[in-house]
Coordinates of C-alpha atoms in Angstrom, one line a residue:
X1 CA -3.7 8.2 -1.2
X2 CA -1.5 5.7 0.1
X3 CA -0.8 4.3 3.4
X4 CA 2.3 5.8 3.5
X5 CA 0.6 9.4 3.1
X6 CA -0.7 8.5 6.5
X7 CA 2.2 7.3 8.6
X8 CA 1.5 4.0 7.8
X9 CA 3.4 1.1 7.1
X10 CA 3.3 -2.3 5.4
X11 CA -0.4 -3.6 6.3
X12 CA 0.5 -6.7 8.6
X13 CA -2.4 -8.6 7.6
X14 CA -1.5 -12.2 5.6
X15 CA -1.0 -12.5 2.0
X16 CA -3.6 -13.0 -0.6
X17 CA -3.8 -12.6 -4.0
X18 CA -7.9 -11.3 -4.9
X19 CA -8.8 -11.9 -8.4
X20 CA -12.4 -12.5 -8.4
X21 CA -14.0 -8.7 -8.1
X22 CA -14.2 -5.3 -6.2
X23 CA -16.9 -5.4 -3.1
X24 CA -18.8 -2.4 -1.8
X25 CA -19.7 -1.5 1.5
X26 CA -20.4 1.3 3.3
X27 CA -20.7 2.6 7.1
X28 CA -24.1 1.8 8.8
X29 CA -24.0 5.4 10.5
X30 CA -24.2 8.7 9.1
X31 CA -21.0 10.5 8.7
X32 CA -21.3 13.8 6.8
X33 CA -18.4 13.5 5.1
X34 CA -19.5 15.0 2.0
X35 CA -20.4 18.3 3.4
X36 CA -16.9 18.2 5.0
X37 CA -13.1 19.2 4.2
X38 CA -11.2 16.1 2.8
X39 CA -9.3 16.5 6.1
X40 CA -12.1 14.7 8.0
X41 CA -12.0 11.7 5.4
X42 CA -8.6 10.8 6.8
X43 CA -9.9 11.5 10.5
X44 CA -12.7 9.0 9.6
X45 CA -10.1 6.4 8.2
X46 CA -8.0 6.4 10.8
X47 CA -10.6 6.5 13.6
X48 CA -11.6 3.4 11.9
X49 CA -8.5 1.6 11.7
X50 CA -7.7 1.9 15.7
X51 CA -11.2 0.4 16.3
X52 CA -10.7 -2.0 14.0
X53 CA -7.1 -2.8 15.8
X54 CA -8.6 -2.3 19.2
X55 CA -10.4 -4.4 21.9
X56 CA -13.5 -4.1 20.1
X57 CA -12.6 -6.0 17.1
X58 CA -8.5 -6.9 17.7
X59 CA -7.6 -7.5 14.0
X60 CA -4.8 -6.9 12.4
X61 CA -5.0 -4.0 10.8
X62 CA -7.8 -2.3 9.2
X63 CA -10.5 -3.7 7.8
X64 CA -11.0 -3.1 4.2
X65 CA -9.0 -3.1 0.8
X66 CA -9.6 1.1 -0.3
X67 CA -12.3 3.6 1.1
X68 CA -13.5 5.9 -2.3
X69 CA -14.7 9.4 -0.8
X70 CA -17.0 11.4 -1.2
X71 CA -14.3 14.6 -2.7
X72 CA -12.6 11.7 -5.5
X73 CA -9.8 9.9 -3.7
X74 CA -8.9 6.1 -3.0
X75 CA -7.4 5.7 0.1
X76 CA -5.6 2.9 0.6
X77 CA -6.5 0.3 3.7
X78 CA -5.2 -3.1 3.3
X79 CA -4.3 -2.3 0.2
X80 CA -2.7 -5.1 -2.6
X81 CA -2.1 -8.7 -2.0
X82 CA -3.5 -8.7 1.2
X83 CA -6.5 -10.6 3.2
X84 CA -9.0 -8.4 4.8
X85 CA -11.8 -8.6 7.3
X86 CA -14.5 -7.4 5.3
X87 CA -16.5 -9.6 3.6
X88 CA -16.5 -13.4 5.4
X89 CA -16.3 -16.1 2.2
X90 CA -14.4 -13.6 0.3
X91 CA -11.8 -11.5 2.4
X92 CA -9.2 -13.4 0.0
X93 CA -11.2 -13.6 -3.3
X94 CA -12.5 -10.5 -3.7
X95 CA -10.8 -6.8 -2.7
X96 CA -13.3 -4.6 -0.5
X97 CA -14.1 -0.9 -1.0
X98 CA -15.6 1.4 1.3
X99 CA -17.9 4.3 0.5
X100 CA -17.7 5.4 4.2
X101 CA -21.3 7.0 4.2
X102 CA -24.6 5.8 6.3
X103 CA -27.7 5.0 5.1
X104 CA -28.6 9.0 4.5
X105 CA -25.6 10.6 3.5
X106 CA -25.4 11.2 -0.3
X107 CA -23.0 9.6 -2.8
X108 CA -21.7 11.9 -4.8
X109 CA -20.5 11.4 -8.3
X110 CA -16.8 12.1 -7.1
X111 CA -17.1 9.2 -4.8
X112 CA -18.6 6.8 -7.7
X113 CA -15.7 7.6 -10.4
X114 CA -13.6 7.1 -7.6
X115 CA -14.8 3.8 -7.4
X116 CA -14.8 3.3 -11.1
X117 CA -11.1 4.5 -11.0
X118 CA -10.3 1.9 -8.9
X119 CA -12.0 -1.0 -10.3
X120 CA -9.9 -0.3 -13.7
X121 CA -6.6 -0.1 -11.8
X122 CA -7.3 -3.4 -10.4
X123 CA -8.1 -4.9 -13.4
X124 CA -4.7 -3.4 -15.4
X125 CA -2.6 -6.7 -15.1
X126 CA -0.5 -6.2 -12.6
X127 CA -3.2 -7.4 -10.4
X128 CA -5.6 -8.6 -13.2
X129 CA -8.7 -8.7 -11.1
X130 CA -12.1 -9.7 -12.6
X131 CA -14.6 -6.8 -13.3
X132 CA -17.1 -8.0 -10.8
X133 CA -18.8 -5.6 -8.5
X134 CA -20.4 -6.8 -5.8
X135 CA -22.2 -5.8 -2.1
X136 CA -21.5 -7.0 1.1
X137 CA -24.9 -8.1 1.2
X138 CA -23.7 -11.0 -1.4
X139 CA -21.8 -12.7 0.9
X140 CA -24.1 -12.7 4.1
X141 CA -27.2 -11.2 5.5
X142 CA -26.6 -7.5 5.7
X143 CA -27.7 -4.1 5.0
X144 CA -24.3 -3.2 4.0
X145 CA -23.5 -1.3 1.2
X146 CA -27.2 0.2 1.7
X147 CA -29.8 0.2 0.4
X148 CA -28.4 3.3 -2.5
X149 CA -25.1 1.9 -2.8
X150 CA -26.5 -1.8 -3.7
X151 CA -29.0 -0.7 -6.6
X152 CA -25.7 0.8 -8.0
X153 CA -24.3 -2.5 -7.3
X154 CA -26.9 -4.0 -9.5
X155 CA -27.7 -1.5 -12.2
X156 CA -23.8 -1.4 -13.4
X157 CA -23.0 1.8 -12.2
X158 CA -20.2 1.3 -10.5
X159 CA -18.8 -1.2 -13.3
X160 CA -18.6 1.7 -15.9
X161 CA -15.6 3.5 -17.1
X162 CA -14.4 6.5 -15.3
X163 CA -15.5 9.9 -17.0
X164 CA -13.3 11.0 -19.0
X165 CA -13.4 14.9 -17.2
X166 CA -12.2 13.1 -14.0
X167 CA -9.7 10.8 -15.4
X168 CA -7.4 8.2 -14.7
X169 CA -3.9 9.2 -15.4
X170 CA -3.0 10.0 -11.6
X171 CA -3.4 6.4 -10.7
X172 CA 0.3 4.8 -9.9
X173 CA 1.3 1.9 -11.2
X174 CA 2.4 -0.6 -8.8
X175 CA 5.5 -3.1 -7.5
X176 CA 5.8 -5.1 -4.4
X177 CA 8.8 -6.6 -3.1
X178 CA 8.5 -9.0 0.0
X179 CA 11.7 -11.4 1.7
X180 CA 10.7 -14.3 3.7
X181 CA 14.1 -15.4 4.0
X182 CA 16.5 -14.9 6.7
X183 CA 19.0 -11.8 6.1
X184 CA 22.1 -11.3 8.8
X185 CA 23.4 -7.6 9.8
X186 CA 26.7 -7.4 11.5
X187 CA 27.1 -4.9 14.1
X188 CA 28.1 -1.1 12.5
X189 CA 27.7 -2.3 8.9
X190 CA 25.6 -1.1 6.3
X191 CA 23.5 -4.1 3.9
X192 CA 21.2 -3.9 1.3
X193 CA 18.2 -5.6 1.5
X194 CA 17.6 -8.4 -0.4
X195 CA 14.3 -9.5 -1.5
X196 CA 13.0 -12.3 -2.5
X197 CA 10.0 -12.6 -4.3
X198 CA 7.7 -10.0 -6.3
X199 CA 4.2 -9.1 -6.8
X200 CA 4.5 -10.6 -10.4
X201 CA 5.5 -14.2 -8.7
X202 CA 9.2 -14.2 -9.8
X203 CA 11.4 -15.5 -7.4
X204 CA 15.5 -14.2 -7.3
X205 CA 17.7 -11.9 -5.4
X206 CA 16.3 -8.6 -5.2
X207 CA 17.8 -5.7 -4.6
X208 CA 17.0 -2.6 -6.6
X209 CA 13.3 -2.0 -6.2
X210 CA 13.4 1.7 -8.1
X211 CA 14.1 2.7 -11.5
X212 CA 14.2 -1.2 -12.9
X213 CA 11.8 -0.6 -15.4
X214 CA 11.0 3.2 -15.2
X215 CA 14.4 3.9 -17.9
X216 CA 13.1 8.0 -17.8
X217 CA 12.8 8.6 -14.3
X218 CA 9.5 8.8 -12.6
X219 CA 7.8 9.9 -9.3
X220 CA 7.8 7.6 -6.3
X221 CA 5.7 6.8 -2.7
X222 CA 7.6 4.3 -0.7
X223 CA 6.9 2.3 1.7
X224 CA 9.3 -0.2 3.9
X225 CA 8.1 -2.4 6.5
X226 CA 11.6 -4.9 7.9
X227 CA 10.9 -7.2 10.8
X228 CA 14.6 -7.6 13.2
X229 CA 15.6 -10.3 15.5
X230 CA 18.2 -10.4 17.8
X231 CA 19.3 -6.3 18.3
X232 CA 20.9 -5.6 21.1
X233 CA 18.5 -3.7 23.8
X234 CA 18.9 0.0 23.6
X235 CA 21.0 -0.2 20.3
X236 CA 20.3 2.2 17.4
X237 CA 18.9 0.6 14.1
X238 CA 19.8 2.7 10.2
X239 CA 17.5 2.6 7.6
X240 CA 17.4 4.6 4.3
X241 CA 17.1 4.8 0.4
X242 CA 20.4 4.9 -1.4
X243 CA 20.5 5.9 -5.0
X244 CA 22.6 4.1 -7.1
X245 CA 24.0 4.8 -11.0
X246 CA 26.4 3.2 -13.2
X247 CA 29.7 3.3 -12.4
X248 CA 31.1 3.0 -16.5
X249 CA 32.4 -0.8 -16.2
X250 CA 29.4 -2.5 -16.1
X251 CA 28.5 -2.1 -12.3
X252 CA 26.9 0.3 -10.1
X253 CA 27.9 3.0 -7.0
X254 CA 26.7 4.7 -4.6
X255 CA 25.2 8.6 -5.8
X256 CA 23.5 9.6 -3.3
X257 CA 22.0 8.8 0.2
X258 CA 18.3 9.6 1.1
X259 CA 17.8 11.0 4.8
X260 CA 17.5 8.2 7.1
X261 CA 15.1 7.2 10.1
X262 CA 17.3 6.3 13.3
X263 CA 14.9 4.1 15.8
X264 CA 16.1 2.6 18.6
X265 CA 15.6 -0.9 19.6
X266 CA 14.2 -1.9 22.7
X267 CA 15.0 -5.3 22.6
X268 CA 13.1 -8.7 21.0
X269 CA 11.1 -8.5 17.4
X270 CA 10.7 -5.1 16.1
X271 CA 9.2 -3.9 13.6
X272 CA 10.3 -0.9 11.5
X273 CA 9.1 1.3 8.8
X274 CA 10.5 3.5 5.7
X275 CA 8.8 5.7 3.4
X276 CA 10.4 7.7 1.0
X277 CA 9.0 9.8 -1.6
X278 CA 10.4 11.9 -4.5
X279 CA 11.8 12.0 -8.1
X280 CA 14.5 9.6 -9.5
X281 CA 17.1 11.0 -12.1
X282 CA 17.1 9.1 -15.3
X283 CA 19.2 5.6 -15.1
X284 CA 19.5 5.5 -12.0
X285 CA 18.3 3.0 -8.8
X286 CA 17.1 2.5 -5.1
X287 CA 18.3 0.3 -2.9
X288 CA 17.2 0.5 0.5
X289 CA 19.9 -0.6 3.2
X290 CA 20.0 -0.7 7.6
X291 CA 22.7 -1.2 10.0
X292 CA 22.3 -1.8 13.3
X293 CA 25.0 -0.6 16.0
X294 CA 24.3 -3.4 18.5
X295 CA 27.2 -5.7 20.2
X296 CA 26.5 -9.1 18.2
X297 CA 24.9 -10.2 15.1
X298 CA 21.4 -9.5 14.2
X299 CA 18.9 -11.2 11.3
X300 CA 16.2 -9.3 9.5
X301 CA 13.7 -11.9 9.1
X302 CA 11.3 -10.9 7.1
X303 CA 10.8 -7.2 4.7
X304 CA 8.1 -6.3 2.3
X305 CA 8.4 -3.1 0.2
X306 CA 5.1 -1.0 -1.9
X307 CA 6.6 0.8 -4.6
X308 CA 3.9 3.6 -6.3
X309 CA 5.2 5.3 -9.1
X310 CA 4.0 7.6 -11.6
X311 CA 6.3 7.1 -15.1
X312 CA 7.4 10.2 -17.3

């Protein structure tokens, strides 16, 4: 589940690139979450992300990578190429996972082939982590993962193969489009954005982040995050996916436009969020453009963009 299936956006947190293993934890209460509807799973997760935003611990976002629970699903946290706040000496070495249960609750064998699902994505090479599994209680003095978690930890169970029965052909693959650079919006006119760099390291002019590679169409989860400067106070902001296909002389127009979120600005940095999920018809692209009705030019200055898919 991704953060977009949460009303989230881009994590916020800075950029890291984990190669060096997965890390357990767990949480050093008893939830219950077994005996429980999935529903409460995603009350849990977000419970814990506003406490780990709040006064309490004020970071930037959640703590942790990817929760695996108890009924089969990752849920994404920080999620790729990010540094967390879980595991001091190796928030940006490692990628966490939480099992979210105390030190009685049971794990079930749903939560540990969750686990082992997640450890093989990782390691496919988009991301090309190392097979390590580790417990928080590797980095400092702790009793996290617990006590059940860690002898899993230690006797390889976690650093098997998913069963076959549960399988691993739901997980998405994965792109990541981020812009660091400057991009100016003139008042009333639609741009695309253009992106700058991607989760493999190549460096260009990005602007089609669906369908590049995906010739036969595939399923898609979306999510936008675009940081704007200089909006006028009060003005409206556009953003949406547009799908593009070829237009028979070697170039590209518009087919159709996605439905479009319409915030207003309230003046200074903003930050605003996209998620879009659906099919894409074979050969064609997503671009994903904003206008911004204020009385003067305006710069995005920064946008990063998840792409999830699931190929035909």
């Amino acid at each position: 589940m991704s953060r977009s299936d949460l009303g989230w956006g881009s994590s916020p947190a800075s950029r890291a690139d984990p190669r060096s293993g997965l890390v357990i934890h767990y949480d050093s209460t008893d939830q219950g979450l077994a005996g429980k509807d999935h529903s409460a799973c995603l009350t849990y997760w977000r419970n814990t992300r506003n406490f780990h935003t709040g006064p309490s611990r004020g970071w930037a976002d959640i703590g942790y990578s990817f929760m695996a629970c108890p009924h089969g699903y990752v849920i994404e946290g920080r999620g790729l190429y990010r540094t967390q706040a879980a595991q001091p000496g190796g928030n940006s070495s490692h990628y966490s996972c939480t099992l979210a249960t105390g030190p009685s609750d049971p794990i079930t064998p749903e939560q540990i082939n969750a686990v082992r699902v997640l450890r093989e994505w990782l390691m496919e090479p988009d991301t090309s982590i190392a097979g390590t599994v580790l417990g928080h209680r590797d980095f400092i003095s702790t009793s996290c993962p617990g006590d059940k978690a860690y002898r899993m930890v230690q006797d390889g169970t976690f650093a098997k193969a998913p069963d076959d029965s549960e399988g691993d052909d739901d997980m998405p693959q994965h792109r990541r489009f981020e812009k660091s650079g400057s991009q100016t919006l003139e008042p009333g006119k639609w741009a695309s954005l253009a992106f700058d760099s991607r989760h493999d390291g190549e460096t260009g002019e990005f602007y089609a982040v669906v369908g590049v590679e995906e010739k036969e169409g595939a399923y898609y989860d979306v999510s936008v995050g675009v940081v704007l400067e200089g909006v006028t106070p009060g003005a409206e902001v556009q953003i949406r996916a547009t799908e593009y296909e070829p237009d028979g002389d070697g170039g590209w127009k518009i087919a159709r436009n996605r439905p479009q979120n319409s915030p207003v600005h309230q003046g200074g940095m903003a930050h605003f969020t996209y998620s879009w999920k659906g099919n894409l018809a074979k050969g064609r692209r997503v671009r994903f453009r904003i206008a911004q009705f204020g009385e003067s030019d305006a710069q995005v200055t920064s946008a990063t963009t998840d792409v999830f898919y699931w190929p035909r």
